[in-house]
Coordinates of C-alpha atoms in Angstrom, one line a residue:
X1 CA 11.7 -24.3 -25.4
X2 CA 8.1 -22.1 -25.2
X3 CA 6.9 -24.7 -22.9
X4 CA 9.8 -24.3 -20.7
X5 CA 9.8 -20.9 -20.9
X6 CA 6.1 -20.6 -20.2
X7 CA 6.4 -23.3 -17.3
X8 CA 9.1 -20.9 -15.7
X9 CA 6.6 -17.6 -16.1
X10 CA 3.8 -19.3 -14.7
X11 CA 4.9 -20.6 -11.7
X12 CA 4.8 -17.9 -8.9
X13 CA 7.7 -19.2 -7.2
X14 CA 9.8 -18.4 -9.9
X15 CA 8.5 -14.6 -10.0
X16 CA 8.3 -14.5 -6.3
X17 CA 12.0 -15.2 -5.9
X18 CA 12.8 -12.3 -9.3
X19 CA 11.1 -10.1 -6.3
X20 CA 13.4 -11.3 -3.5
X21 CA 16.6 -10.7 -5.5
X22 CA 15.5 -7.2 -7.1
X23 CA 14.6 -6.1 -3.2
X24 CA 18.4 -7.1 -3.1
X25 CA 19.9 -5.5 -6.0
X26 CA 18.2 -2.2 -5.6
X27 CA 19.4 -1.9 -2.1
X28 CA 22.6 -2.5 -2.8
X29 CA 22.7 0.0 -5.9
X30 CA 21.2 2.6 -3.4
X31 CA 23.4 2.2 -0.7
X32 CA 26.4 1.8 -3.5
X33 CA 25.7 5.1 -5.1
X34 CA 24.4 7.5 -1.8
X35 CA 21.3 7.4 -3.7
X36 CA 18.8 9.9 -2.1
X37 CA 16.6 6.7 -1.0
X38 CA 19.6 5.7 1.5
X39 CA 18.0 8.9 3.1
X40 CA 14.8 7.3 3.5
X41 CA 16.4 3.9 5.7
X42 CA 18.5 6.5 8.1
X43 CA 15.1 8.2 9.1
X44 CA 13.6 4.7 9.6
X45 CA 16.8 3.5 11.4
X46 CA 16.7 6.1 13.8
X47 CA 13.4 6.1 14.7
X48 CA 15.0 3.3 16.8
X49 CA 17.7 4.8 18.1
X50 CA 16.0 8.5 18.7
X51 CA 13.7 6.3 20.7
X52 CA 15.8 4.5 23.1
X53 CA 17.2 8.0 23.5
X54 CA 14.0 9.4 24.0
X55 CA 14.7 12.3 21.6
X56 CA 11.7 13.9 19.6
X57 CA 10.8 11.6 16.4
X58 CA 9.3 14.5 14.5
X59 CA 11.5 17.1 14.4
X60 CA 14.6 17.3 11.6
X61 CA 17.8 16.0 12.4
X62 CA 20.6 17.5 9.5
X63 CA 23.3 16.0 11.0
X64 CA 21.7 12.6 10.0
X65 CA 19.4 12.9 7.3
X66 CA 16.9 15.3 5.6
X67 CA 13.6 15.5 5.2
X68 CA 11.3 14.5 8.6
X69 CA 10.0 11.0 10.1
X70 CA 6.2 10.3 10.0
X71 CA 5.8 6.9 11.1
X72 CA 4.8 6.2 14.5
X73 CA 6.8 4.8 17.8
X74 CA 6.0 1.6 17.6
X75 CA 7.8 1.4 14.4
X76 CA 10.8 1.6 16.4
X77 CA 10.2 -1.8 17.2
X78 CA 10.2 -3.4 14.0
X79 CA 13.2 -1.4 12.6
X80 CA 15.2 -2.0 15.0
X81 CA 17.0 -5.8 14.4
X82 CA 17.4 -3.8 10.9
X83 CA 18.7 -0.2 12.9
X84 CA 21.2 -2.4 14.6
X85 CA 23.0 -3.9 11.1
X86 CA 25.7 -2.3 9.2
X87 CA 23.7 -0.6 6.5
X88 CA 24.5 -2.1 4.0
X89 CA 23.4 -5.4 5.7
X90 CA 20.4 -3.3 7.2
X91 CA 19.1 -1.8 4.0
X92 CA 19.3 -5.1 2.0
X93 CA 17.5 -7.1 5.1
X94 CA 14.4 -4.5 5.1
X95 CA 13.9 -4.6 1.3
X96 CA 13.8 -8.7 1.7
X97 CA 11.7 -8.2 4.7
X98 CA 9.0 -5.7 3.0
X99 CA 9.3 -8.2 -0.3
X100 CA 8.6 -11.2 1.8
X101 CA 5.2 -10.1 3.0
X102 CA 4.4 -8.2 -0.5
X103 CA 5.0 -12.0 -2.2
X104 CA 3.3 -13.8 1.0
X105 CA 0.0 -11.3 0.6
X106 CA -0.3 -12.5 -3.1
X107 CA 0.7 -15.8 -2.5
X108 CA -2.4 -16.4 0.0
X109 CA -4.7 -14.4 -2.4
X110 CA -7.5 -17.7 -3.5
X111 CA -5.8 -17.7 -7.1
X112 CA -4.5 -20.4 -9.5
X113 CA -0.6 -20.7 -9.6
X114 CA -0.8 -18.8 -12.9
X115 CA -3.0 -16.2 -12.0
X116 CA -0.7 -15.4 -9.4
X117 CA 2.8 -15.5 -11.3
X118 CA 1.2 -12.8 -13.6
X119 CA -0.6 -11.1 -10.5
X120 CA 3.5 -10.8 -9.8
X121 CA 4.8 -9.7 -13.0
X122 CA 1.7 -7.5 -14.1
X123 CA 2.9 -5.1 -10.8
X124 CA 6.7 -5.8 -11.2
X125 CA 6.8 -2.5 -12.4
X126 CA 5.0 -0.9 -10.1
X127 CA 7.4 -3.1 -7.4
X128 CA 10.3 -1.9 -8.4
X129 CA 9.1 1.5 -8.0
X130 CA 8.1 1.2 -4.2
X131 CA 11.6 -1.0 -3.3
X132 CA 13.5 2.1 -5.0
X133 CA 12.7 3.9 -2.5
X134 CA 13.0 1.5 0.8
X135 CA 9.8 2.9 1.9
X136 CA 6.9 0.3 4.0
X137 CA 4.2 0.8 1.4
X138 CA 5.6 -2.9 0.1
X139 CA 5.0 -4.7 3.4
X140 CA 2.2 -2.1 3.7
X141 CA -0.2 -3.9 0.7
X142 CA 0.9 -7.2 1.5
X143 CA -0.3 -6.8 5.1
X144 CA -3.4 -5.3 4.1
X145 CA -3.8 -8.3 1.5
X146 CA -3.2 -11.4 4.6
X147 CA -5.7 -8.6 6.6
X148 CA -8.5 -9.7 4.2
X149 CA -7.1 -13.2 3.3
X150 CA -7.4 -14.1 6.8
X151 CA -10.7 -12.8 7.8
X152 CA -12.0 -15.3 5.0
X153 CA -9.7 -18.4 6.6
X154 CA -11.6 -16.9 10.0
X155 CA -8.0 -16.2 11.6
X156 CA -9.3 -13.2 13.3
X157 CA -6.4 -12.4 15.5
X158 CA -3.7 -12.9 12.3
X159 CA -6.5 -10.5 10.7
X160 CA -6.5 -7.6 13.5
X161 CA -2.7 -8.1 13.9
X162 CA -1.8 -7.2 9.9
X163 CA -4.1 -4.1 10.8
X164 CA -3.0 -2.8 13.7
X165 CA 0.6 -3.6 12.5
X166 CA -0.5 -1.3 9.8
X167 CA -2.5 1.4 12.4
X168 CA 0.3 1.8 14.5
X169 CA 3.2 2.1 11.8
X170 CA 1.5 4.6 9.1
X171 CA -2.1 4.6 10.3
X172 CA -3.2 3.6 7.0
X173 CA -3.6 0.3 7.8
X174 CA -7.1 1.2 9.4
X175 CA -8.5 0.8 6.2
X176 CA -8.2 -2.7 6.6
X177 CA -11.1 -2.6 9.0
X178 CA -13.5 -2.6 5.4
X179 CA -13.4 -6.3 5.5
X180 CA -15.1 -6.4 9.2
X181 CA -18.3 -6.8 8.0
X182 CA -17.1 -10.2 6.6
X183 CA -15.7 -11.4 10.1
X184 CA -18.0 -14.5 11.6
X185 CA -16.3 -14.1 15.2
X186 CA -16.5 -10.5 15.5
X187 CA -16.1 -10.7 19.4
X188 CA -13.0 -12.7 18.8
X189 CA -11.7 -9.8 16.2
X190 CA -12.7 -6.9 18.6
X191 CA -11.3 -8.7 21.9
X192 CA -8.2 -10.0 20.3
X193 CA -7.9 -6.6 18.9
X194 CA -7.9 -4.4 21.8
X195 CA -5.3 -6.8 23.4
X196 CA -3.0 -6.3 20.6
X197 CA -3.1 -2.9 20.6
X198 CA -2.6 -2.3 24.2
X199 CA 0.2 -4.5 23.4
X200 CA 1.8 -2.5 20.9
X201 CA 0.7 0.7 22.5
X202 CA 3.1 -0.3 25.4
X203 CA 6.0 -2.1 23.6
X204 CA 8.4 1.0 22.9
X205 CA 8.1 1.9 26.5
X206 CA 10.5 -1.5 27.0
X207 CA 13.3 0.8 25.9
X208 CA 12.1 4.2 26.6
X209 CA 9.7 5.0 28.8
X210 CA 6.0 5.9 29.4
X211 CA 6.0 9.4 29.2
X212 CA 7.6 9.5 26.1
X213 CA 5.7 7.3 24.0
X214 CA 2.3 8.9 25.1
X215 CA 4.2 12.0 24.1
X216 CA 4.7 10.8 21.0
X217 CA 1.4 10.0 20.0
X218 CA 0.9 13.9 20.3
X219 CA 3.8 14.6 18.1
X220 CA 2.6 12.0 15.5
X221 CA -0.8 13.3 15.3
X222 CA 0.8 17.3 15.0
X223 CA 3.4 15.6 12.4
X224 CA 0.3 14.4 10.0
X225 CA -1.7 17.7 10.2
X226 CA 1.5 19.3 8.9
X227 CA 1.9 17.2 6.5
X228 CA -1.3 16.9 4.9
X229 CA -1.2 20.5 5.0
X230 CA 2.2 20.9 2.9
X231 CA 1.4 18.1 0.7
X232 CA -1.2 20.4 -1.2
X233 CA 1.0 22.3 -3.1
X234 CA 0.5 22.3 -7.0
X235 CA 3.1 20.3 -9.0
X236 CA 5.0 18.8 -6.3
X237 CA 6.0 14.9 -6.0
X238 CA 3.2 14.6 -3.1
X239 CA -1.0 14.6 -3.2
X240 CA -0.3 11.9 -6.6
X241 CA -4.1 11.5 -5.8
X242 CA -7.8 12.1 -7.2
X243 CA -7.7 15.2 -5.0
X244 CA -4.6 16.3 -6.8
X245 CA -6.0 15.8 -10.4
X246 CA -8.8 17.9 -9.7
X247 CA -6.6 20.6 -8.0
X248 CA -4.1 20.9 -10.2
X249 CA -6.2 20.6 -13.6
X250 CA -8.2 23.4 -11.6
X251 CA -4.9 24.8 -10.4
X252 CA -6.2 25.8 -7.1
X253 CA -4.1 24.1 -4.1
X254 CA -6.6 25.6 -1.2
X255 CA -9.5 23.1 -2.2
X256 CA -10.0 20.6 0.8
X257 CA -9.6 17.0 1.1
X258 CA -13.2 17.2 2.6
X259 CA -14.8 18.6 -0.6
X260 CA -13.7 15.1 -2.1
X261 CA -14.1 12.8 0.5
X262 CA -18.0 14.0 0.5
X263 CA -18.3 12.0 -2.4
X264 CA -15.5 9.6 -2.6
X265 CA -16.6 8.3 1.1
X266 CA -20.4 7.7 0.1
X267 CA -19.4 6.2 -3.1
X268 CA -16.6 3.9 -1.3
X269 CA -20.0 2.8 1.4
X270 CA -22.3 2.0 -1.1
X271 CA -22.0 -1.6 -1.4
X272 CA -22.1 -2.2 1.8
X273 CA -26.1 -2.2 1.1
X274 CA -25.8 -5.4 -0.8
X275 CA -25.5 -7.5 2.3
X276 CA -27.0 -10.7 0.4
X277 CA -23.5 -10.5 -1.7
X278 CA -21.2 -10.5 1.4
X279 CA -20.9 -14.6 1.2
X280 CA -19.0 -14.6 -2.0
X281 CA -15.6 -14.3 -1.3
X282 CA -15.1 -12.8 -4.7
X283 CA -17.2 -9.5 -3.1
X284 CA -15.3 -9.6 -0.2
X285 CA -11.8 -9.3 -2.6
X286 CA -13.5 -6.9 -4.9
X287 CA -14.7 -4.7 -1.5
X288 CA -10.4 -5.1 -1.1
X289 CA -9.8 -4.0 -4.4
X290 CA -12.1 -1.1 -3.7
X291 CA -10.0 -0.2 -0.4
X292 CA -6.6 -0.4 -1.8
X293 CA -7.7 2.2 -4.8
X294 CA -9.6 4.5 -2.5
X295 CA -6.6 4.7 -0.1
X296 CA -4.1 6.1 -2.4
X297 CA -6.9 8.3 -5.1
X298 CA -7.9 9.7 -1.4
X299 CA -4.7 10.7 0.1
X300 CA -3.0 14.2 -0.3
X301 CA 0.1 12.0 0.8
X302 CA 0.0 9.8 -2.0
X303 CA 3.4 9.5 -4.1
X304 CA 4.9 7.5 -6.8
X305 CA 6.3 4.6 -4.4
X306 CA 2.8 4.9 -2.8
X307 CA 1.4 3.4 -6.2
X308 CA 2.1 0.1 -5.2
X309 CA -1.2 -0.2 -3.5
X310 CA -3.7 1.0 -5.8
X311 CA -2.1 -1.2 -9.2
X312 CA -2.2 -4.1 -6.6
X313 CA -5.8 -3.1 -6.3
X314 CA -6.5 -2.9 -10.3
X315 CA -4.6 -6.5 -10.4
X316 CA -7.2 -7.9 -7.9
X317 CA -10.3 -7.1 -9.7
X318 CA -9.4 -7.7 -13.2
X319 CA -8.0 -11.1 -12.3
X320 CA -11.9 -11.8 -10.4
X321 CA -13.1 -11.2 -14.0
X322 CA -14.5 -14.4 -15.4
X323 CA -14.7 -12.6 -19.1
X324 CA -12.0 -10.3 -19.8
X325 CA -13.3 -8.0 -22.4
X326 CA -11.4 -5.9 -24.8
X327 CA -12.6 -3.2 -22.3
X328 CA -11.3 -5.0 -19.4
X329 CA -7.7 -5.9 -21.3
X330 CA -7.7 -2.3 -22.5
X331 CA -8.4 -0.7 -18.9
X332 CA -5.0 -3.0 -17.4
X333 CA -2.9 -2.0 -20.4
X334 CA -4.0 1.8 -19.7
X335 CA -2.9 1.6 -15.8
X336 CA 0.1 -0.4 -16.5
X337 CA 1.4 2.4 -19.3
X338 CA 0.1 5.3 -17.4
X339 CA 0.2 4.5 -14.0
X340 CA 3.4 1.7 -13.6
X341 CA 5.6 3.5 -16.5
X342 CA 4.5 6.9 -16.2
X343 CA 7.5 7.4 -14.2
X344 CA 10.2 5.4 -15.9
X345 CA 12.6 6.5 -18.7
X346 CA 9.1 5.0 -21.4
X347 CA 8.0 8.3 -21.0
X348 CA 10.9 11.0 -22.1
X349 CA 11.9 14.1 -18.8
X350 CA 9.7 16.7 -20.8
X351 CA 6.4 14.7 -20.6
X352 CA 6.8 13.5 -16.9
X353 CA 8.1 16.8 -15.8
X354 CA 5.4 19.3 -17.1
X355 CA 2.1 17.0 -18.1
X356 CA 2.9 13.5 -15.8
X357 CA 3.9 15.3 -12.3
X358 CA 2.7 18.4 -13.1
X359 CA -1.1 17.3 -13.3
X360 CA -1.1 13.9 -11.2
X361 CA -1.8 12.2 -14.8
X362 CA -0.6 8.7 -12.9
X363 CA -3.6 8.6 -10.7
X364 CA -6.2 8.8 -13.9
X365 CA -6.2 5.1 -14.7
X366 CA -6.5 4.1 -11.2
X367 CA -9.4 6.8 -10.6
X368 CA -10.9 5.1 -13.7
X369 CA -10.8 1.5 -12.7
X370 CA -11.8 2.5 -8.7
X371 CA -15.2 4.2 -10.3
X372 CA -15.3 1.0 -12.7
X373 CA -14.9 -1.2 -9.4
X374 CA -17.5 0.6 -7.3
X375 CA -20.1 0.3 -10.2
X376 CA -19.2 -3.5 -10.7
X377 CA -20.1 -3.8 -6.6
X378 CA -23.1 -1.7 -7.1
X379 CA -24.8 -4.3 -9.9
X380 CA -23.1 -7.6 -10.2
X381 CA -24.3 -10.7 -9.4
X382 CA -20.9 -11.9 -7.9
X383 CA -22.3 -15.5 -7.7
X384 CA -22.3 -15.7 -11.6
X385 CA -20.2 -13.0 -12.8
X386 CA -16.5 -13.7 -11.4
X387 CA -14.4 -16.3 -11.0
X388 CA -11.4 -17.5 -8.2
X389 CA -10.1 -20.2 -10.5

């Protein structure tokens, strides 16, 4: 029976299809019960539809839903076989959809079978978080995850697809450009590229029309500005960052993004000076782990659902580990209590309300593992030191 049972919870495809059918169950529950996520899918929905109609995307529409859109045009075009589904059908669909290239990211990462089934159920948590929500931070990691995995296969235009796919949704996905320096056909990458994103640039205008998408970058860019601006406001569920540690335990809301990004961008560059490391692919994932941890500790946007990139970022470089160290053990078990479960019903309303969300606490494992991670690219021979077994 504990062979069996082991045999079923190391094999990734039995974890990887627990993922597919809780993307399922938690979009039916929210879509069941009006949850306040539902909200989430009718501003991605009619990103679609406001675009055909060539009706402002960042401006709030009460009549069907709260809170405003910030993802860009081109987004319209992915959403929309979804947009076009009775909800219910179209809410379950996208959570499968994000799910599907989450599991697909991890499934191409270079581990063994077992590393990966408890790669899976290590960020469950932290999974079921992000699907709660319906948001694209799921598909989000995995893209940035085939974004690396491919530049290693030297699949350059897969590579600079997941990015742009990325660039043009949330923008985030830029920071998948930190593996370039690992590309062998870099012309391939940038020509391919360029292609790609004319490609995209121009798709929505299909079903819209010129004007309007170029008018929409504008909007976009305006949209984010705003954003990051109301983001940094003391105890509220947004800038779940580094930045928002250090201005809330500081309690002053007017300190810039740039104050921290003086540091945290030097800091992030630093290894790029080892150039003699950049053939072992375990540097290259560990440079990933790096990217994924700096994106969310460095974002004044950064939320709970958000969280799903950075723990997938912790998972990466303590399964590189060749020795895992009571340190090492001990520095997962910290970001999978205070980081995954920080916001779960572990932790009783009190604590979360007025020490958890009130002082960012969920981003202090991650910021500890991201400095951990930039000191272990800084001196380690990654030859001898890791392993991808």
């Amino acid at each position: 029976m504990k062979d069996k049972f082991l045999k079923i919870i190391l094999n990734p495809k039995y974890i990887f299809g627990v993922y597919l059918i809780i993307s399922v169950v938690t979009a039916i529950s929210k879509y069941l019960r009006g949850d306040y996520a539902i909200n989430n899918y009718l501003i991605f929905k009619n990103v679609f539809f406001n675009t055909i109609n060539q009706k402002n995307l960042f401006i709030h529409y009460p009549d069907l839903y709260f809170d405003l859109n910030h993802y860009g045009v081109f987004f319209s075009a992915l959403i929309a076989p979804f947009a076009m589904m009775p909800d219910w059908l179209g809410i379950s669909l996208w959570n499968v959809a994000n799910t599907f290239i989450f599991v697909y990211g991890i499934y191409k990462l270079p581990f063994s079978d077992a590393k990966k089934a408890l790669f899976g159920l290590f960020c469950l948590q932290e999974y079921i978080t992000a699907a709660l929500s319906l948001q694209f931070n799921v598909a989000l990691t995995g893209l940035l995850l085939l974004s690396a995995v491919y530049i290693y296969e030297r699949k350059e235009v897969k590579s600079v697809t997941a990015i742009l796919i990325g660039v043009f949704v949330k923008i985030y996905g830029i920071v998948g450009l930190s593996q370039f320096f690992f590309i062998k056909n870099k012309t391939k990458f940038i020509l391919s590229g360029l292609l790609i994103a004319v490609l995209f640039f121009v798709l929505p205008m299909a079903y819209s029309s010129p004007k309007f998408v170029i008018q929409c970058y504008t909007d976009w860019f305006q949209s984010i500005v705003e954003k990051n601006n109301e983001n940094q406001v003391l105890g509220n569920m947004q800038d779940i960052s580094l930045m928002g540690f250090f201005r809330r335990i500081i309690g002053d809301a007017s300190i810039s993004n740039l104050v921290f990004l003086a540091f945290g961008l030097p800091l992030f560059a630093a290894p790029y000076i080892r150039i003699k490391q950049y053939k072992h692919y375990a540097f290259q994932l560990m440079i990933l782990a790096s990217t994924l941890l700096f994106l969310v500790l460095f974002s004044s946007s950064s939320e709970s659902p958000t969280y799903i990139i950075a723990v997938v970022g912790v998972l990466i470089w303590f399964f590189l580990q060749k020795e895992r160290t009571p340190l090492i053990i001990g520095l997962l078990v910290f970001v999978i209590i205070f980081t995954c479960f920080s916001t779960s019903d572990l932790f009783p309303k009190f604590v979360k309300e007025n020490y958890i969300i009130k002082y960012s606490l969920k981003a202090v494992p991650c910021i500890v593992i991201w400095l951990r991670v930039i000191y272990e690219l800084l001196t380690k021979d990654f030859e001898k030191n890791y392993s991808l077994n």
